[in-house]
PDB file of C-alpha atoms in Angstrom:
ATOM      1  CA  MET A   1       0.022   0.131  -0.261  1.00  0.00           C
ATOM      2  CA  ASP A   2       1.425   3.461  -0.726  1.00  0.00           C
ATOM      3  CA  GLY A   3       2.795   5.271   2.185  1.00  0.00           C
ATOM      4  CA  ARG A   4       0.529   8.464   1.986  1.00  0.00           C
ATOM      5  CA  ILE A   5      -2.643   6.175   1.611  1.00  0.00           C
ATOM      6  CA  LEU A   6      -1.286   4.153   4.907  1.00  0.00           C
ATOM      7  CA  LYS A   7      -0.465   7.579   6.679  1.00  0.00           C
ATOM      8  CA  GLY A   8      -3.797   9.040   5.728  1.00  0.00           C
ATOM      9  CA  GLN A   9      -5.727   6.039   7.124  1.00  0.00           C
ATOM     10  CA  GLU A  10      -3.772   6.419  10.404  1.00  0.00           C
ATOM     11  CA  THR A  11      -4.383   9.736  10.821  1.00  0.00           C
ATOM     12  CA  LYS A  12      -8.215   9.473  10.127  1.00  0.00           C
ATOM     13  CA  THR A  13      -8.216   6.123  12.752  1.00  0.00           C
ATOM     14  CA  LYS A  14      -6.780   8.907  15.180  1.00  0.00           C
ATOM     15  CA  ILE A  15      -9.056  11.394  14.554  1.00  0.00           C
ATOM     16  CA  MET A  16     -11.989   8.732  15.072  1.00  0.00           C
ATOM     17  CA  PHE A  17     -10.462   8.010  18.661  1.00  0.00           C
ATOM     18  CA  ALA A  18      -9.976  11.327  19.687  1.00  0.00           C
ATOM     19  CA  THR A  19     -13.545  12.121  18.775  1.00  0.00           C
ATOM     20  CA  LEU A  20     -14.326   9.020  20.725  1.00  0.00           C
ATOM     21  CA  GLU A  21     -12.447   9.974  23.417  1.00  0.00           C
ATOM     22  CA  TYR A  22     -14.003  13.448  23.717  1.00  0.00           C
ATOM     23  CA  ILE A  23     -17.397  12.144  23.802  1.00  0.00           C
ATOM     24  CA  ALA A  24     -16.485   9.744  26.927  1.00  0.00           C
ATOM     25  CA  GLU A  25     -15.223  12.818  28.524  1.00  0.00           C
ATOM     26  CA  PHE A  26     -17.723  15.467  27.492  1.00  0.00           C
ATOM     27  CA  GLY A  27     -20.756  14.357  25.382  1.00  0.00           C
ATOM     28  CA  LEU A  28     -21.623  15.254  22.153  1.00  0.00           C
ATOM     29  CA  LYS A  29     -21.911  18.993  23.159  1.00  0.00           C
ATOM     30  CA  ASN A  30     -19.733  21.767  22.181  1.00  0.00           C
ATOM     31  CA  LEU A  31     -17.761  18.696  19.912  1.00  0.00           C
ATOM     32  CA  SER A  32     -15.634  20.671  17.579  1.00  0.00           C
ATOM     33  CA  ALA A  33     -12.912  19.860  14.897  1.00  0.00           C
ATOM     34  CA  SER A  34     -10.297  22.063  16.902  1.00  0.00           C
ATOM     35  CA  LYS A  35     -11.144  20.199  19.959  1.00  0.00           C
ATOM     36  CA  VAL A  36     -10.902  16.861  18.117  1.00  0.00           C
ATOM     37  CA  ALA A  37      -7.812  17.806  16.454  1.00  0.00           C
ATOM     38  CA  LYS A  38      -6.026  19.069  19.453  1.00  0.00           C
ATOM     39  CA  LEU A  39      -6.647  15.748  21.150  1.00  0.00           C
ATOM     40  CA  ALA A  40      -5.669  13.568  17.932  1.00  0.00           C
ATOM     41  CA  GLY A  41      -2.504  15.932  17.580  1.00  0.00           C
ATOM     42  CA  VAL A  42      -3.306  16.584  13.884  1.00  0.00           C
ATOM     43  CA  SER A  43      -4.249  20.264  12.269  1.00  0.00           C
ATOM     44  CA  LYS A  44      -7.798  21.104  12.303  1.00  0.00           C
ATOM     45  CA  SER A  45      -7.869  21.181   8.361  1.00  0.00           C
ATOM     46  CA  ASN A  46      -6.757  17.574   8.442  1.00  0.00           C
ATOM     47  CA  VAL A  47     -10.134  16.783  10.130  1.00  0.00           C
ATOM     48  CA  PHE A  48     -12.153  18.605   7.520  1.00  0.00           C
ATOM     49  CA  HIS A  49      -9.604  16.615   4.948  1.00  0.00           C
ATOM     50  CA  HIS A  50     -11.034  13.335   6.154  1.00  0.00           C
ATOM     51  CA  PHE A  51     -14.493  14.271   7.255  1.00  0.00           C
ATOM     52  CA  GLU A  52     -16.481  16.549   5.335  1.00  0.00           C
ATOM     53  CA  SER A  53     -18.293  17.994   8.563  1.00  0.00           C
ATOM     54  CA  ILE A  54     -18.126  17.428  12.120  1.00  0.00           C
ATOM     55  CA  GLU A  55     -21.311  16.089  12.373  1.00  0.00           C
ATOM     56  CA  LYS A  56     -20.288  13.235  10.308  1.00  0.00           C
ATOM     57  CA  LEU A  57     -17.462  12.477  12.681  1.00  0.00           C
ATOM     58  CA  PRO A  58     -19.496  10.746  15.807  1.00  0.00           C
ATOM     59  CA  VAL A  59     -21.260   8.202  13.081  1.00  0.00           C
ATOM     60  CA  GLU A  60     -17.790   6.978  11.847  1.00  0.00           C
ATOM     61  CA  ALA A  61     -16.190   6.844  15.179  1.00  0.00           C
ATOM     62  CA  MET A  62     -19.127   4.642  16.411  1.00  0.00           C
ATOM     63  CA  LYS A  63     -18.995   2.330  13.459  1.00  0.00           C
ATOM     64  CA  LEU A  64     -15.226   2.130  14.142  1.00  0.00           C
ATOM     65  CA  LEU A  65     -15.864   1.662  17.845  1.00  0.00           C
ATOM     66  CA  ILE A  66     -17.568  -1.861  17.704  1.00  0.00           C
ATOM     67  CA  CYS A  67     -14.913  -3.162  16.061  1.00  0.00           C
ATOM     68  CA  ASP A  68     -12.749  -2.074  18.421  1.00  0.00           C
ATOM     69  CA  VAL A  69     -13.889  -3.100  21.666  1.00  0.00           C
ATOM     70  CA  ILE A  70     -15.454  -6.481  20.926  1.00  0.00           C
ATOM     71  CA  SER A  71     -13.144  -8.930  19.776  1.00  0.00           C
ATOM     72  CA  ILE A  72     -14.870 -11.129  17.292  1.00  0.00           C
ATOM     73  CA  ASN A  73     -11.336 -13.028  16.753  1.00  0.00           C
ATOM     74  CA  LYS A  74     -11.700 -14.069  20.786  1.00  0.00           C
ATOM     75  CA  MET A  75     -15.133 -14.815  20.178  1.00  0.00           C
ATOM     76  CA  ARG A  76     -13.989 -17.044  17.152  1.00  0.00           C
ATOM     77  CA  ASN A  77     -11.439 -19.120  19.108  1.00  0.00           C
ATOM     78  CA  CYS A  78     -14.249 -20.755  21.292  1.00  0.00           C
ATOM     79  CA  SER A  79     -14.676 -24.197  21.627  1.00  0.00           C
ATOM     80  CA  SER A  80     -18.217 -24.376  23.084  1.00  0.00           C
ATOM     81  CA  PHE A  81     -21.265 -22.158  23.285  1.00  0.00           C
ATOM     82  CA  LYS A  82     -21.053 -21.429  26.825  1.00  0.00           C
ATOM     83  CA  GLU A  83     -17.386 -20.523  26.636  1.00  0.00           C
ATOM     84  CA  LEU A  84     -18.510 -18.019  23.685  1.00  0.00           C
ATOM     85  CA  LEU A  85     -21.050 -16.746  26.393  1.00  0.00           C
ATOM     86  CA  GLU A  86     -18.782 -16.399  28.926  1.00  0.00           C
ATOM     87  CA  GLU A  87     -16.335 -14.285  26.470  1.00  0.00           C
ATOM     88  CA  ILE A  88     -18.846 -12.024  25.824  1.00  0.00           C
ATOM     89  CA  GLY A  89     -18.989 -11.147  29.345  1.00  0.00           C
ATOM     90  CA  HIS A  90     -15.215 -11.042  30.011  1.00  0.00           C
ATOM     91  CA  SER A  91     -14.785  -8.914  27.027  1.00  0.00           C
ATOM     92  CA  MET A  92     -17.239  -6.200  28.973  1.00  0.00           C
ATOM     93  CA  PHE A  93     -16.162  -6.621  32.180  1.00  0.00           C
ATOM     94  CA  ASN A  94     -12.362  -6.443  31.467  1.00  0.00           C
ATOM     95  CA  LEU A  95     -11.924  -3.457  29.543  1.00  0.00           C
ATOM     96  CA  ASP A  96      -8.668  -1.355  30.204  1.00  0.00           C
ATOM     97  CA  GLU A  97      -9.044   1.858  30.817  1.00  0.00           C
ATOM     98  CA  GLU A  98      -9.019   3.179  27.110  1.00  0.00           C
ATOM     99  CA  HIS A  99     -11.695   0.860  26.324  1.00  0.00           C
ATOM    100  CA  THR A 100     -13.806   1.891  28.666  1.00  0.00           C
ATOM    101  CA  LYS A 101     -13.491   5.094  27.541  1.00  0.00           C
ATOM    102  CA  LEU A 102     -14.301   3.737  23.800  1.00  0.00           C
ATOM    103  CA  TYR A 103     -17.020   1.715  25.344  1.00  0.00           C
ATOM    104  CA  ARG A 104     -18.549   5.100  27.469  1.00  0.00           C
ATOM    105  CA  ALA A 105     -18.502   7.014  24.237  1.00  0.00           C
ATOM    106  CA  PHE A 106     -20.691   3.987  22.507  1.00  0.00           C
ATOM    107  CA  PHE A 107     -23.670   4.472  25.425  1.00  0.00           C
ATOM    108  CA  VAL A 108     -23.277   8.263  24.678  1.00  0.00           C
ATOM    109  CA  LEU A 109     -23.928   8.039  21.047  1.00  0.00           C
ATOM    110  CA  TYR A 110     -26.418   4.947  22.073  1.00  0.00           C
ATOM    111  CA  ASN A 111     -28.275   7.401  24.130  1.00  0.00           C
ATOM    112  CA  GLU A 112     -28.356  10.261  21.331  1.00  0.00           C
ATOM    113  CA  SER A 113     -30.417   7.521  19.025  1.00  0.00           C
ATOM    114  CA  PHE A 114     -33.686   8.746  21.046  1.00  0.00           C
ATOM    115  CA  HIS A 115     -33.202  12.055  19.671  1.00  0.00           C
ATOM    116  CA  ASP A 116     -31.099  11.949  16.280  1.00  0.00           C
ATOM    117  CA  GLU A 117     -31.977   9.526  13.463  1.00  0.00           C
ATOM    118  CA  ARG A 118     -28.437   9.195  12.252  1.00  0.00           C
ATOM    119  CA  TYR A 119     -27.705   6.556  15.300  1.00  0.00           C
ATOM    120  CA  VAL A 120     -30.301   4.585  14.890  1.00  0.00           C
ATOM    121  CA  GLU A 121     -29.476   3.102  11.775  1.00  0.00           C
ATOM    122  CA  VAL A 122     -25.921   2.719  13.167  1.00  0.00           C
ATOM    123  CA  ILE A 123     -26.883   1.110  16.140  1.00  0.00           C
ATOM    124  CA  ARG A 124     -29.584  -1.229  14.220  1.00  0.00           C
ATOM    125  CA  ASP A 125     -26.662  -2.008  11.899  1.00  0.00           C
ATOM    126  CA  ILE A 126     -24.237  -3.073  14.875  1.00  0.00           C
ATOM    127  CA  LYS A 127     -26.932  -5.470  16.610  1.00  0.00           C
ATOM    128  CA  ILE A 128     -27.804  -7.054  12.995  1.00  0.00           C
ATOM    129  CA  GLU A 129     -23.900  -7.599  12.601  1.00  0.00           C
ATOM    130  CA  PHE A 130     -22.962  -9.180  16.041  1.00  0.00           C
ATOM    131  CA  ALA A 131     -26.571 -10.915  15.920  1.00  0.00           C
ATOM    132  CA  SER A 132     -25.359 -12.319  12.543  1.00  0.00           C
ATOM    133  CA  ILE A 133     -21.461 -13.236  13.707  1.00  0.00           C
ATOM    134  CA  LEU A 134     -23.307 -15.380  17.278  1.00  0.00           C
ATOM    135  CA  LYS A 135     -25.408 -16.830  14.638  1.00  0.00           C
ATOM    136  CA  GLU A 136     -22.444 -18.033  12.662  1.00  0.00           C
ATOM    137  CA  LEU A 137     -20.451 -18.969  15.463  1.00  0.00           C
ATOM    138  CA  ILE A 138     -23.569 -20.706  17.065  1.00  0.00           C
ATOM    139  CA  VAL A 139     -24.026 -23.067  13.943  1.00  0.00           C
ATOM    140  CA  SER A 140     -20.555 -23.962  13.340  1.00  0.00           C
ATOM    141  CA  LEU A 141     -20.192 -24.888  17.543  1.00  0.00           C
ATOM    142  CA  GLU A 142     -23.389 -26.439  18.155  1.00  0.00           C
ATOM    143  CA  GLY A 143     -24.023 -27.830  14.537  1.00  0.00           C
ATOM    144  CA  ASP A 144     -27.839 -27.071  14.423  1.00  0.00           C
ATOM    145  CA  ASN A 145     -29.931 -24.119  13.206  1.00  0.00           C
ATOM    146  CA  PHE A 146     -33.117 -23.679  13.955  1.00  0.00           C
ATOM    147  CA  GLU A 147     -35.813 -21.538  13.092  1.00  0.00           C
ATOM    148  CA  GLU A 148     -35.418 -18.760  16.151  1.00  0.00           C
ATOM    149  CA  LEU A 149     -31.894 -19.013  16.132  1.00  0.00           C
ATOM    150  CA  GLU A 150     -31.642 -15.255  14.913  1.00  0.00           C
ATOM    151  CA  ASP A 151     -33.900 -14.006  16.941  1.00  0.00           C
ATOM    152  CA  TYR A 152     -32.167 -15.706  20.123  1.00  0.00           C
ATOM    153  CA  CYS A 153     -29.054 -14.019  18.821  1.00  0.00           C
ATOM    154  CA  HIS A 154     -30.546 -10.415  18.921  1.00  0.00           C
ATOM    155  CA  LEU A 155     -31.933 -10.911  22.177  1.00  0.00           C
ATOM    156  CA  ILE A 156     -28.319 -12.015  23.269  1.00  0.00           C
ATOM    157  CA  ALA A 157     -27.218  -8.499  21.721  1.00  0.00           C
ATOM    158  CA  ILE A 158     -29.685  -6.728  23.359  1.00  0.00           C
ATOM    159  CA  VAL A 159     -28.887  -8.339  26.843  1.00  0.00           C
ATOM    160  CA  ALA A 160     -25.125  -7.402  26.305  1.00  0.00           C
ATOM    161  CA  ASP A 161     -25.902  -4.257  25.713  1.00  0.00           C
ATOM    162  CA  GLY A 162     -28.127  -3.598  28.978  1.00  0.00           C
ATOM    163  CA  PHE A 163     -25.097  -5.290  30.929  1.00  0.00           C
ATOM    164  CA  GLY A 164     -22.840  -3.157  29.023  1.00  0.00           C
ATOM    165  CA  CYS A 165     -24.851   0.133  29.432  1.00  0.00           C
ATOM    166  CA  HIS A 166     -25.319  -1.133  33.675  1.00  0.00           C
ATOM    167  CA  TYR A 167     -21.693  -1.923  34.334  1.00  0.00           C
ATOM    168  CA  LEU A 168     -20.381   1.385  33.382  1.00  0.00           C
ATOM    169  CA  THR A 169     -22.496   3.107  35.695  1.00  0.00           C
ATOM    170  CA  ASP A 170     -20.016   1.838  38.820  1.00  0.00           C
ATOM    171  CA  LEU A 171     -17.429  -0.382  37.162  1.00  0.00           C
ATOM    172  CA  ASN A 172     -18.378  -3.399  39.492  1.00  0.00           C
ATOM    173  CA  ARG A 173     -16.490  -6.486  37.761  1.00  0.00           C
ATOM    174  CA  GLU A 174     -16.938  -8.647  40.361  1.00  0.00           C
ATOM    175  CA  TYR A 175     -20.537  -8.225  40.955  1.00  0.00           C
ATOM    176  CA  TYR A 176     -21.374  -7.805  36.824  1.00  0.00           C
ATOM    177  CA  THR A 177     -19.479 -11.215  36.348  1.00  0.00           C
ATOM    178  CA  ARG A 178     -21.290 -12.923  38.846  1.00  0.00           C
ATOM    179  CA  VAL A 179     -24.517 -11.751  37.226  1.00  0.00           C
ATOM    180  CA  TRP A 180     -23.528 -12.131  33.761  1.00  0.00           C
ATOM    181  CA  ALA A 181     -22.664 -15.908  34.852  1.00  0.00           C
ATOM    182  CA  LEU A 182     -26.153 -16.341  35.672  1.00  0.00           C
ATOM    183  CA  GLN A 183     -27.684 -14.554  32.775  1.00  0.00           C
ATOM    184  CA  VAL A 184     -25.263 -17.632  30.456  1.00  0.00           C
ATOM    185  CA  GLU A 185     -26.995 -20.136  32.271  1.00  0.00           C
ATOM    186  CA  MET A 186     -30.498 -18.847  31.645  1.00  0.00           C
ATOM    187  CA  LEU A 187     -29.253 -18.361  28.102  1.00  0.00           C
ATOM    188  CA  LEU A 188     -28.357 -21.656  27.995  1.00  0.00           C
ATOM    189  CA  MET A 189     -31.266 -23.031  29.438  1.00  0.00           C
ATOM    190  CA  LYS A 190     -33.409 -21.215  26.712  1.00  0.00           C
ATOM    191  CA  LEU A 191     -31.078 -22.388  23.735  1.00  0.00           C
ATOM    192  CA  GLU A 192     -31.962 -25.655  24.893  1.00  0.00           C
ATOM    193  CA  THR A 193     -35.876 -25.111  25.127  1.00  0.00           C
ATOM    194  CA  LEU A 194     -35.614 -23.721  21.688  1.00  0.00           C
ATOM    195  CA  ARG A 195     -33.538 -26.883  20.292  1.00  0.00           C
ATOM    196  CA  LYS A 196     -36.541 -29.070  21.911  1.00  0.00           C
ATOM    197  CA  LYS A 197     -39.546 -27.416  19.558  1.00  0.00           C
TER     198      LYS A 197
END
């Protein structure tokens, strides 16, 4: 790849992560190109070179965020569905400080979806993608595919969102890990019920 293209991609990514860092700290209020540029260590003109308007930045940053926070590769290495569910919890409750900030930014933007149609579509797409990956993993791990499996995977995505949001209110890792273990057992029981239909 051309060095200039690679450098441009790195700069764009830095700008998006700086946007998320700002949102995690201050919300969307007073978000500006100059504030993002300062956090990213780039010029304001660089921000506008990569993004036509400051309004597009949070949406693009949100799309980047989900790839970074949820490690699909770790989930692909699971050898059972139970292990997969445990890994989802582990990835939510064992974030380092930087990823906790990013996760917080995601929920700020999630909250914005109540008031701004731009975020609704992104959130819907993220849930659909996550549920689709879950379905693929369940089929490969468990070897079966039943009618309600897609809805079941959407349920897991919704439940994980709720846990993640509540976890960020107090960062009580021990408590949420314990409660997620109960949720895993319930999800496994539900899977067995759906299989028997």
